[in-house]
Short mmCIF file of C-alpha atoms and ligand atoms in Angstrom, two decimals:
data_model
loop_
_atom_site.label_atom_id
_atom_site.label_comp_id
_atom_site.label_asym_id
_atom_site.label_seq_id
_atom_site.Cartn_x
_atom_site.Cartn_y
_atom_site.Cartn_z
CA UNK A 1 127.56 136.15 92.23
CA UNK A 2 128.73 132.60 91.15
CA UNK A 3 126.37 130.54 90.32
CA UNK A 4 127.76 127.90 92.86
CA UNK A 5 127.46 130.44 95.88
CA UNK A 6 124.25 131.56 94.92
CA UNK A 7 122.75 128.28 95.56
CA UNK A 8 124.56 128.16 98.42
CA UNK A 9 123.42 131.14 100.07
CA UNK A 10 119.91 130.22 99.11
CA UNK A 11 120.67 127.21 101.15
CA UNK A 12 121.74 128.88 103.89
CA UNK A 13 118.92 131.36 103.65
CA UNK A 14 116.54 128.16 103.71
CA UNK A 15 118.22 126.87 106.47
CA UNK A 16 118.12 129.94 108.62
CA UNK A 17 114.41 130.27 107.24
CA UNK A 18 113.73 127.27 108.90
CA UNK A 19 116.00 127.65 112.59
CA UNK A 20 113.21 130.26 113.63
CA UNK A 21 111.41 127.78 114.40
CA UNK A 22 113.73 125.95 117.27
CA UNK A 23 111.76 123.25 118.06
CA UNK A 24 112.35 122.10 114.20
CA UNK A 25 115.15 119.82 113.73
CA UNK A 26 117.08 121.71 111.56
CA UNK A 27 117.70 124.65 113.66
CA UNK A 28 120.56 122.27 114.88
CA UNK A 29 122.57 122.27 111.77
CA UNK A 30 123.94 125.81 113.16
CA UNK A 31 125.42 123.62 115.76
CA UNK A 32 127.21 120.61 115.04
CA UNK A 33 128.06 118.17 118.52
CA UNK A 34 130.84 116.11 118.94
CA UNK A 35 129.59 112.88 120.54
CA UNK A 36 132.71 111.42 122.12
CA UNK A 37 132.13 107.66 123.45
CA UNK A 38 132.97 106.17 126.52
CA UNK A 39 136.28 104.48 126.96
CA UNK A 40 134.62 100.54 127.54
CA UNK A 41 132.70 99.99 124.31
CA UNK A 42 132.52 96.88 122.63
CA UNK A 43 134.57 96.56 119.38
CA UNK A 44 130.79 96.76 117.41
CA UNK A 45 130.87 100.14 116.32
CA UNK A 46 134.63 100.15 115.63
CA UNK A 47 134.01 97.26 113.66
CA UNK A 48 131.30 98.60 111.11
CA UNK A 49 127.84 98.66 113.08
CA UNK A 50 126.12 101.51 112.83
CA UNK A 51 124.16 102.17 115.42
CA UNK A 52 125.38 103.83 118.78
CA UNK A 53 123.62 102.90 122.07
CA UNK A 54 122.89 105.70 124.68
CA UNK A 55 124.60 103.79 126.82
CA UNK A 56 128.14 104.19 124.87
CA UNK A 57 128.06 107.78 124.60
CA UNK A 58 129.67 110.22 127.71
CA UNK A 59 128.39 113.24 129.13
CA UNK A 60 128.77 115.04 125.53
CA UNK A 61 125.43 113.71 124.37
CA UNK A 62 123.84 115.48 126.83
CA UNK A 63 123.62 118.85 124.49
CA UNK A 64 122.54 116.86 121.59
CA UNK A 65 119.25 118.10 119.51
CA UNK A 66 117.37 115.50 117.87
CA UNK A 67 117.53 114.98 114.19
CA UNK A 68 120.77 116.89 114.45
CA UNK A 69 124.10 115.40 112.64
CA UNK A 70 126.80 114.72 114.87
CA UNK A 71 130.18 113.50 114.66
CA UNK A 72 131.34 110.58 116.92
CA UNK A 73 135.01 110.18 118.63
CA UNK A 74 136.12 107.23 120.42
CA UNK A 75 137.54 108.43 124.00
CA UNK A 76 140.76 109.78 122.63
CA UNK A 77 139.26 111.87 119.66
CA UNK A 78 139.07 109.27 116.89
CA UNK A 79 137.17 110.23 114.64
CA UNK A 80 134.71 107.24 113.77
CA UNK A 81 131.93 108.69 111.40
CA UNK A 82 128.70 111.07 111.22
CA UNK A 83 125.40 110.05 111.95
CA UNK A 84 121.69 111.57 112.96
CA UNK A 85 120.91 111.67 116.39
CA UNK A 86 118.14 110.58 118.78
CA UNK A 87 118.36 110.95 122.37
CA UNK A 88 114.69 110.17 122.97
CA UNK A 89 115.81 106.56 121.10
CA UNK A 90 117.72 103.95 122.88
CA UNK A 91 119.51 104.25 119.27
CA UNK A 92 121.05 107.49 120.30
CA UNK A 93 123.21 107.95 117.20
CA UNK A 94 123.11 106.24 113.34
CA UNK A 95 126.19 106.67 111.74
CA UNK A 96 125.69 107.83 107.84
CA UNK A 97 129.47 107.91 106.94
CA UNK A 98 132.54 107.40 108.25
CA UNK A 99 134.20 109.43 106.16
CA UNK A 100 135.31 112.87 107.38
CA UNK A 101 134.91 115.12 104.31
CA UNK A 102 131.23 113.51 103.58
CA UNK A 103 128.67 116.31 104.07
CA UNK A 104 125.20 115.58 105.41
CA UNK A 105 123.44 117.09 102.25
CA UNK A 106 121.43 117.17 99.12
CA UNK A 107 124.14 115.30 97.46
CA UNK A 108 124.77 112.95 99.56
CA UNK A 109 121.76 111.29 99.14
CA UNK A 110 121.85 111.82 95.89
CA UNK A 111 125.05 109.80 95.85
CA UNK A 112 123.84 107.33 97.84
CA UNK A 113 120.86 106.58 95.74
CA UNK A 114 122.68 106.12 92.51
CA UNK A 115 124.98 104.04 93.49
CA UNK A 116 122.30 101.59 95.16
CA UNK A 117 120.44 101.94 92.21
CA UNK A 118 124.03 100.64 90.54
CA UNK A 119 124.19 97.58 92.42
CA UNK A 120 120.62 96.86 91.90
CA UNK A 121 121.07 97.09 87.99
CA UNK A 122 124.17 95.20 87.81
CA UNK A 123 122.57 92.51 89.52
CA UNK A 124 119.86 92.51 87.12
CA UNK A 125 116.88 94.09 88.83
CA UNK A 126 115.68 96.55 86.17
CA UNK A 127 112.32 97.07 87.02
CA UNK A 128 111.60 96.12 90.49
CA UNK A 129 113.50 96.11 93.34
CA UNK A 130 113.89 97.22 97.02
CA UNK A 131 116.22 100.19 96.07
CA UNK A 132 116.98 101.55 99.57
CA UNK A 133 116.99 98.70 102.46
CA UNK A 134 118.09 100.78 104.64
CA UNK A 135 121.37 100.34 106.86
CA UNK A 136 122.59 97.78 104.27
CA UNK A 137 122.86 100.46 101.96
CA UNK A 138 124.26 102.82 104.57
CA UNK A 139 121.11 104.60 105.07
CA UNK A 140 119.70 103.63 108.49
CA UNK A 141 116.03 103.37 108.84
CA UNK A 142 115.50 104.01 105.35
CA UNK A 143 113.41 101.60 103.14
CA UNK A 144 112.57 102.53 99.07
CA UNK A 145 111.00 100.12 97.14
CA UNK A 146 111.19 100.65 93.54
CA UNK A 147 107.83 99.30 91.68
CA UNK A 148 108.38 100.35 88.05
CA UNK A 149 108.12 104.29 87.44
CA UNK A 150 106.71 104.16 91.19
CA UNK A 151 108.49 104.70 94.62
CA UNK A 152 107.54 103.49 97.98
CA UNK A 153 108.86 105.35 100.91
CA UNK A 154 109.73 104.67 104.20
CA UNK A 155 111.34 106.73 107.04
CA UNK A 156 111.83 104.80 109.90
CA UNK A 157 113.16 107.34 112.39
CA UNK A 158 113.54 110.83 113.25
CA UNK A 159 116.98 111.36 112.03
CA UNK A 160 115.91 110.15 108.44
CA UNK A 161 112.81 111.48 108.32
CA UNK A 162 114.31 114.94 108.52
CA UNK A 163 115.88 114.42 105.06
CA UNK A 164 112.50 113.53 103.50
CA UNK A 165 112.97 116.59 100.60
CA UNK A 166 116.20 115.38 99.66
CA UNK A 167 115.53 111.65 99.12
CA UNK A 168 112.48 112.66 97.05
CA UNK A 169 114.63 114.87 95.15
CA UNK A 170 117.04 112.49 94.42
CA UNK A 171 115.15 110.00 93.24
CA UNK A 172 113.38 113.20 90.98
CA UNK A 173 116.72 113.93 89.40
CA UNK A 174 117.84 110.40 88.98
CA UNK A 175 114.15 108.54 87.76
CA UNK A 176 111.86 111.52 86.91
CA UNK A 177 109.12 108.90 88.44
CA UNK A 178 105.59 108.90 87.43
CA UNK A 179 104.93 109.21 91.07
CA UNK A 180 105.97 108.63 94.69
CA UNK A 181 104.10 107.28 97.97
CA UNK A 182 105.30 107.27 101.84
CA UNK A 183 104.11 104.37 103.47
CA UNK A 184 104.65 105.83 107.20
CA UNK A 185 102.25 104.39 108.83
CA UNK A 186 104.08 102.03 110.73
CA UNK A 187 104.27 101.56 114.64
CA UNK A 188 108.29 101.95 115.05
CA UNK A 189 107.99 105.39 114.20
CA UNK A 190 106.41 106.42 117.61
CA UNK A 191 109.07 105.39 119.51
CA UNK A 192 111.44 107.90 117.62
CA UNK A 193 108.70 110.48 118.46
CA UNK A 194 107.30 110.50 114.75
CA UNK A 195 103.34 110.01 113.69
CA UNK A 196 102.11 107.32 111.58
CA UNK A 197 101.02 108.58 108.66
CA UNK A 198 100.72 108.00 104.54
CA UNK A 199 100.11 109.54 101.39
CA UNK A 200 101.65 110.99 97.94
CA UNK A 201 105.29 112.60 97.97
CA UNK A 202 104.61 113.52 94.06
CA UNK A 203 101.76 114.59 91.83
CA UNK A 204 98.44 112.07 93.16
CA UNK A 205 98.31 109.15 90.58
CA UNK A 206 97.04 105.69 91.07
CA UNK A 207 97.74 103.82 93.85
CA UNK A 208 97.01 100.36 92.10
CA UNK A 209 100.18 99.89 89.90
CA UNK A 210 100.96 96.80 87.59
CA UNK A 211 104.25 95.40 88.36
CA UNK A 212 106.00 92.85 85.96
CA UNK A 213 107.73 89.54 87.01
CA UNK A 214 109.06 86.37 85.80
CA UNK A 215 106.95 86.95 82.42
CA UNK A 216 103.90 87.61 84.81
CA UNK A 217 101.57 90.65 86.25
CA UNK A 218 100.91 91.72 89.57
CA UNK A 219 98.63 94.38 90.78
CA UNK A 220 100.44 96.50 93.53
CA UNK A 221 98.60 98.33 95.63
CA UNK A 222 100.82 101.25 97.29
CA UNK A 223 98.58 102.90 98.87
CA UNK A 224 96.31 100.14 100.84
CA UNK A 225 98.36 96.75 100.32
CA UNK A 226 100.62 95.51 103.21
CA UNK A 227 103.51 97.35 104.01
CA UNK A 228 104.99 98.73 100.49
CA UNK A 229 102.44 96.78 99.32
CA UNK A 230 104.46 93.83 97.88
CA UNK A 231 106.70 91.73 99.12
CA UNK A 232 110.00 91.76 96.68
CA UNK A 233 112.24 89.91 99.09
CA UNK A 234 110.39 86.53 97.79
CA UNK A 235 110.85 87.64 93.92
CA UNK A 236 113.90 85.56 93.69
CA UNK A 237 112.61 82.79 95.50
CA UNK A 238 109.56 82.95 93.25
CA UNK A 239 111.33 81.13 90.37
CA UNK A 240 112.68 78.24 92.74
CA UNK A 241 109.75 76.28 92.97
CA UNK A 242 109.82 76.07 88.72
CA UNK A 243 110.73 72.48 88.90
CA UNK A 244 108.55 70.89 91.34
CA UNK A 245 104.87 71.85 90.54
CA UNK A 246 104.78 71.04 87.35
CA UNK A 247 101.27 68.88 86.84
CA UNK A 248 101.37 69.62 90.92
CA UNK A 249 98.29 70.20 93.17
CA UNK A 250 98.96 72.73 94.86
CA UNK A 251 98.13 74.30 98.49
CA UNK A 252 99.43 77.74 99.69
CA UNK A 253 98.63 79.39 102.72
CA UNK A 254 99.44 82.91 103.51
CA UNK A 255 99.29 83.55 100.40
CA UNK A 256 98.77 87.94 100.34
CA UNK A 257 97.58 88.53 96.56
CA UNK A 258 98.89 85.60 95.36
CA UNK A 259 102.22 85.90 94.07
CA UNK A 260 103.84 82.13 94.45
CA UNK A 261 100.35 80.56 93.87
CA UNK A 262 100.28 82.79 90.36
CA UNK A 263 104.09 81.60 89.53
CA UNK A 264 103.19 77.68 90.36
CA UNK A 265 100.00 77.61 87.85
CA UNK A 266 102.42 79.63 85.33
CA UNK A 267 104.96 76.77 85.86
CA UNK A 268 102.54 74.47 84.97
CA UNK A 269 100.33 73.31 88.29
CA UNK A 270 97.38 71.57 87.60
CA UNK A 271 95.62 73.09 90.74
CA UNK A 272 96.31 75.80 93.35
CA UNK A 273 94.12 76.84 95.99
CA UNK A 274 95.61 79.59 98.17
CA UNK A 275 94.27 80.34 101.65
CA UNK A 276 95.09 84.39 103.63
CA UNK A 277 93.03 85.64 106.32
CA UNK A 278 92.50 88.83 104.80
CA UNK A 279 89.79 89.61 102.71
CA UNK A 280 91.24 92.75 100.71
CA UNK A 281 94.18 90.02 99.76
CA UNK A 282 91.98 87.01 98.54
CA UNK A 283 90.10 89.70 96.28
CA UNK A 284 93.65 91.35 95.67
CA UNK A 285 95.37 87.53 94.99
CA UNK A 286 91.65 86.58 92.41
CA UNK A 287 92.31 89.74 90.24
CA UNK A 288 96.15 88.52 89.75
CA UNK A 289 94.78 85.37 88.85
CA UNK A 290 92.34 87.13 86.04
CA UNK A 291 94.85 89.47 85.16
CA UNK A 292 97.29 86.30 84.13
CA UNK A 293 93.98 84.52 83.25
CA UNK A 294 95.03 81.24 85.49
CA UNK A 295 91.46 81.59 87.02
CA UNK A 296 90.75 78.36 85.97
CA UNK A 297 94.05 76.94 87.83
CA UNK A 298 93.88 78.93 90.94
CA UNK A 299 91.27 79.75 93.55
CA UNK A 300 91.69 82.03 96.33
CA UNK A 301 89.64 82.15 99.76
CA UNK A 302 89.19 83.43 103.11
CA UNK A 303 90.90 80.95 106.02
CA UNK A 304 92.57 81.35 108.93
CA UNK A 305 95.22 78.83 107.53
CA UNK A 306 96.19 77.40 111.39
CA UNK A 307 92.41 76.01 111.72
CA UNK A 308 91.82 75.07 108.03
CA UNK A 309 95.41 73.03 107.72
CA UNK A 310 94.62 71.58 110.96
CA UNK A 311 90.90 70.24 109.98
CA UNK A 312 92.65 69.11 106.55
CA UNK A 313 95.32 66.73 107.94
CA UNK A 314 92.60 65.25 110.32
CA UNK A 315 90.68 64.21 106.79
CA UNK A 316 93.94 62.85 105.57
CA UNK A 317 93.58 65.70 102.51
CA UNK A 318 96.86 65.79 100.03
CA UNK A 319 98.65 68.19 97.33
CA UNK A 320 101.52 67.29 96.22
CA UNK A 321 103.47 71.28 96.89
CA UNK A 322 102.23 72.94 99.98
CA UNK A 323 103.80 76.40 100.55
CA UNK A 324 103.67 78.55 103.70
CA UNK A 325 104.59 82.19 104.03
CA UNK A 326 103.46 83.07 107.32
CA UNK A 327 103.80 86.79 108.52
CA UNK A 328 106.41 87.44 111.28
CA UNK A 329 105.17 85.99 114.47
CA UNK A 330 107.53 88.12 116.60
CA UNK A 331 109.15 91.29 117.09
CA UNK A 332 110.67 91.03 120.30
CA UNK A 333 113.26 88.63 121.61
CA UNK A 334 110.18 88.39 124.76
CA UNK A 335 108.07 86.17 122.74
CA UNK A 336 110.78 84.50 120.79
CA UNK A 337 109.44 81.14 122.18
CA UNK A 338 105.41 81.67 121.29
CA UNK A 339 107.18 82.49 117.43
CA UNK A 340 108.72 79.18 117.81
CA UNK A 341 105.91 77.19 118.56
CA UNK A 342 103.80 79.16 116.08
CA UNK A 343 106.01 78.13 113.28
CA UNK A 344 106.59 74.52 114.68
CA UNK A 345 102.77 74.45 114.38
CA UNK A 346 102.24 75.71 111.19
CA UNK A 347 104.99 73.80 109.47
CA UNK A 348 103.59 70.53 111.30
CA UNK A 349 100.28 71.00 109.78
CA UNK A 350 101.43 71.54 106.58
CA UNK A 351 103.79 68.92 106.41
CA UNK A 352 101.12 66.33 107.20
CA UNK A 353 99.24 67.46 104.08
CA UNK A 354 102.14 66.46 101.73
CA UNK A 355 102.02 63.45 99.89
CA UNK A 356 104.64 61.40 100.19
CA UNK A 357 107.77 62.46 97.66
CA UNK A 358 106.03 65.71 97.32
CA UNK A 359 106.93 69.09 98.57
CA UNK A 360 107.02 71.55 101.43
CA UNK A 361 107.97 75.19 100.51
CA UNK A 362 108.14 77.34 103.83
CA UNK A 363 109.38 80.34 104.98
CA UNK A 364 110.17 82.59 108.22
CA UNK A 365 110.79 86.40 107.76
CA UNK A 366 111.82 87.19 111.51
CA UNK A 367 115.26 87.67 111.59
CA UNK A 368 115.07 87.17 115.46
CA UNK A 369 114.59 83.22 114.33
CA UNK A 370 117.84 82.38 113.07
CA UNK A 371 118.68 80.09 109.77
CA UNK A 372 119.90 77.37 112.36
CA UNK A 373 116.64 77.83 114.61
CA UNK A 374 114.37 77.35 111.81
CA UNK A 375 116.22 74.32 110.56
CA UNK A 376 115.88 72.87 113.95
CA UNK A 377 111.97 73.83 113.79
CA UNK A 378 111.17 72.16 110.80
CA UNK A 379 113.26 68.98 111.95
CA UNK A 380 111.03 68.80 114.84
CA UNK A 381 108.30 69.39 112.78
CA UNK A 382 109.42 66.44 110.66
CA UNK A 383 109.63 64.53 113.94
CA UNK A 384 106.45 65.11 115.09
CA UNK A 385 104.46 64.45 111.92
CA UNK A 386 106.62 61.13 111.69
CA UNK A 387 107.91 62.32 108.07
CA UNK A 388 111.28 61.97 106.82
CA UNK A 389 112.40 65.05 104.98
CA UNK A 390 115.35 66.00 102.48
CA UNK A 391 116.96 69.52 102.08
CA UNK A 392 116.24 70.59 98.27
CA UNK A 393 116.86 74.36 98.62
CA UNK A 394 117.57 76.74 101.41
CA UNK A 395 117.55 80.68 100.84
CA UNK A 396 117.54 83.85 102.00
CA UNK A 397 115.94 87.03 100.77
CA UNK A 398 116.19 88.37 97.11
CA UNK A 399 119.89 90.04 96.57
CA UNK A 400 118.42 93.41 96.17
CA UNK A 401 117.93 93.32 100.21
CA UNK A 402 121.69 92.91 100.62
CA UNK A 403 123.22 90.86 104.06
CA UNK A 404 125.30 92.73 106.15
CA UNK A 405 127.25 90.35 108.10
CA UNK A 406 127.24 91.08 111.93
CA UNK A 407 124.20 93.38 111.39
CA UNK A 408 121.08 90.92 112.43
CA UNK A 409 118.41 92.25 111.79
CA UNK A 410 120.02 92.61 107.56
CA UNK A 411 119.59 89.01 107.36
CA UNK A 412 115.94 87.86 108.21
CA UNK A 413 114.10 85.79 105.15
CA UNK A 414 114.31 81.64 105.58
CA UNK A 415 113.11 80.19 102.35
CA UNK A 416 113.32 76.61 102.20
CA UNK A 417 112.18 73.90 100.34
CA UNK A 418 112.21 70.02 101.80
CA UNK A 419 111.02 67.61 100.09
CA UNK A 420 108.88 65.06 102.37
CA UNK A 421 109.27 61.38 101.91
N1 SAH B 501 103.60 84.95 100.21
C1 SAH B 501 103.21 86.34 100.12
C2 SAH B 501 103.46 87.13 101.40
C3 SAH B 501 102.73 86.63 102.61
S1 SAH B 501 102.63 87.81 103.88
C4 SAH B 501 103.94 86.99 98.96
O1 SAH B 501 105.00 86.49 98.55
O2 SAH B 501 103.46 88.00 98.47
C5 SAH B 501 101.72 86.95 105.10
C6 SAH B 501 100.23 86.83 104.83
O3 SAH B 501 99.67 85.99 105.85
C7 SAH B 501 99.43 88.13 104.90
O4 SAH B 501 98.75 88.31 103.69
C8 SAH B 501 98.42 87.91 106.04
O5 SAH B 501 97.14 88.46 105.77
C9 SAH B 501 98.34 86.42 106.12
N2 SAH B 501 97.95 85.81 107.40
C10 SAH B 501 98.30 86.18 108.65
N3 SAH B 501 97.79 85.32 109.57
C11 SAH B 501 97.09 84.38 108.88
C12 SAH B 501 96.35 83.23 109.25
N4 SAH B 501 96.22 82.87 110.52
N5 SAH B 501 95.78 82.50 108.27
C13 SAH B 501 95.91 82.84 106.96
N6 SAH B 501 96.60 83.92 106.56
C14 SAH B 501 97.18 84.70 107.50
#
């Protein structure tokens, strides 16, 4: 037999292997749905969104399997792409493609890999990026950050998760990594019907990697550190505060292991203390320090920064850069407003411990707080602590998390620096 055939048979083979089992998702690939949508659906979908709400779909998603790769029709059989299914998800389809001849398969991940590894390179991100960030790259729900010769996985939903042995294939064939980790455990995935769970998609190595950037070294830790276990979305953002904490003291609060206190005493700080409530990160953020032997410069310790920056600004304390980096205070548009007032807070505080001409670097990584909103917060913030402020640089996350316009939740990292007069 062909070569060719022969792997396609063993395919097939594999594939029938597994549809004995019909609960598993794949015993759907020997039937293929046509989701046709309802006649009234907004112009979203048509006009490059990828996700298709239950509510859009007619009476044909009612034999739909989940995991299973459908194709979608508008009301009078246009075709409009293929995407994996979910009907226990209020995201009832994601498309992967909208072209026609695209198989769901082996290669197609494949193909989808390289070229976001491409786009990565070309923009100059050779050793560490987010390679995958998921629908940006047109692979909903999928997340792969790149760490060196190490991969961080994450499947986000069903649909994806399915598809597990290819993506780990693919990145096989095009990195031959030293090793790969899933970071799973992560509380969306039980609403697509999935467990939480982590651990090694290669041969077991050593969780605690050593990353390289901007000339310094970072301890990564994939296996215990916060979600991939760093956060690359800042790296760019890293390098803007060069200029203004040179012979700086420096205060940073939520800092994780330390990654913009490290950069200020490389750019030439005279002090930094940094300030997270978690204890594995101060110990995490004081071995960065050794390891780029600015223990002398910076000090890390336990706070819960909204207490300790409060108490500080009562004693009239100053630094000339304070930097905030606060985790996400919301998920949900529901508590939009306590997010709000969290980061009017926190920004408040901090401003107050600026001198005056000196520098307040702060940033919001909920994309349900818009660039506009948090503008508006820190201007009240400004208000409040009776300190006029000057834009010096706004941002958004590092260009290896690529903005899709009209798809929210692409575009979430604020990064701004003001300086405070
Ligand atoms: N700037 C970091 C990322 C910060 S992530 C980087 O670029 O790597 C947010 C951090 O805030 C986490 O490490 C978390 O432990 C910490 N954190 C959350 N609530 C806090 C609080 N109330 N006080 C201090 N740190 C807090």
């Amino acid at each position: 037999m062909h070569k060719e055939h022969e792997g396609q048979l063993v395919h097939q083979l594999l594939i029938f292997d597994r549809i004995h089992d019909k609960s598993h998702p794949f015993f759907t690939f020997a039937v293929m749905t046509d989701i046709i949508l309802k006649k009234k659906i907004s112009n979203r979908v048509l006009n490059g969104h990828p996700w298709i709400f239950a509510n859009e779909i007619n009476e044909s998603g009612a034999q739909v399997e989940s995991g299973e790769i459908a194709d979608v029709y508008t009301h009078d059989k246009k075709f409009i792409g293929k995407g994996y299914t979910n009907p226990r998800s209020q995201i009832f389809v994601r498309l992967l493609t909208r072209d026609r001849n695209e198989e769901i398969n082996d290669d197609f991940f494949y193909r989808r890999l390289l070229r976001a590894w491409q786009y990565r390179k070309q923009l100059g991100y050779d050793e560490n990026c987010r390679l995958i960030f998921g629908e940006a790259d047109d692979l909903p729900q999928l997340i792969i950050d790149k760490f060196n010769d190490y991969f961080v996985v994450q499947t986000l939903a069903l649909g994806i998760d399915i598809w597990k042995p290819s993506i780990v294939s693919a990145l096989n064939k095009i990195f031959d990594p030293k090793g790969i980790y899933e970071r799973n455990d992560v509380p969306v995935r039980e609403l697509e019907g999935l467990d939480q769970r982590k651990g090694f998609l290669s041969e077991a190595f050593d969780t605690e990697i050593i990353i390289h950037e901007n000339g310094l070294q970072f301890y990564v830790d994939v296996e215990k550190g916060q979600k991939t276990g760093y956060f690359l979305d800042q790296q760019d953002n890293r390098r803007a505060i060069q200029n203004i904490v040179k012979g700086a003291d420096v205060l940073g609060a939520f800092t994780y292991t330390g990654s913009f206190e490290i950069h200020a005493a490389h750019y030439g700080a005279k002090s930094v203390l940094g300030l997270d409530i978690s204890e594995n990160a101060v110990a995490q953020a004081n071995k960065n320090a050794a390891l780029n032997k600015y223990e002398n410069v910076c000090r890390f310790e336990y706070a819960n920064a909204f207490d300790v920056l409060k108490t500080w600004a009562r004693e009239h304390k100053q630094y000339d850069v304070v930097m905030l980096d606060p985790p996400s205070f919301t998920k949900s548009r529901a508590t939009i407003q306590k997010a709000i007032t969290g980061y009017k807070e926190i920004n408040l505080r901090g401003m107050k411990l600026v001198k005056p001409g000196g520098f307040l670097v702060t940033s919001s990584c909920t994309n349900l707080v818009t660039a506009q909103v948090f503008l508006e917060i820190i201007e009240m913030a400004a208000k409040d602590a009776r300190r006029r402020i000057r834009q010096v640089v706004f941002n958004t996350q590092s260009a290896d998390h690529p903005i899709i316009w009209n798809l929210e939740n692409t575009h979430y990292l604020k990064f701004l620096i003001v300086q405070v007069m």
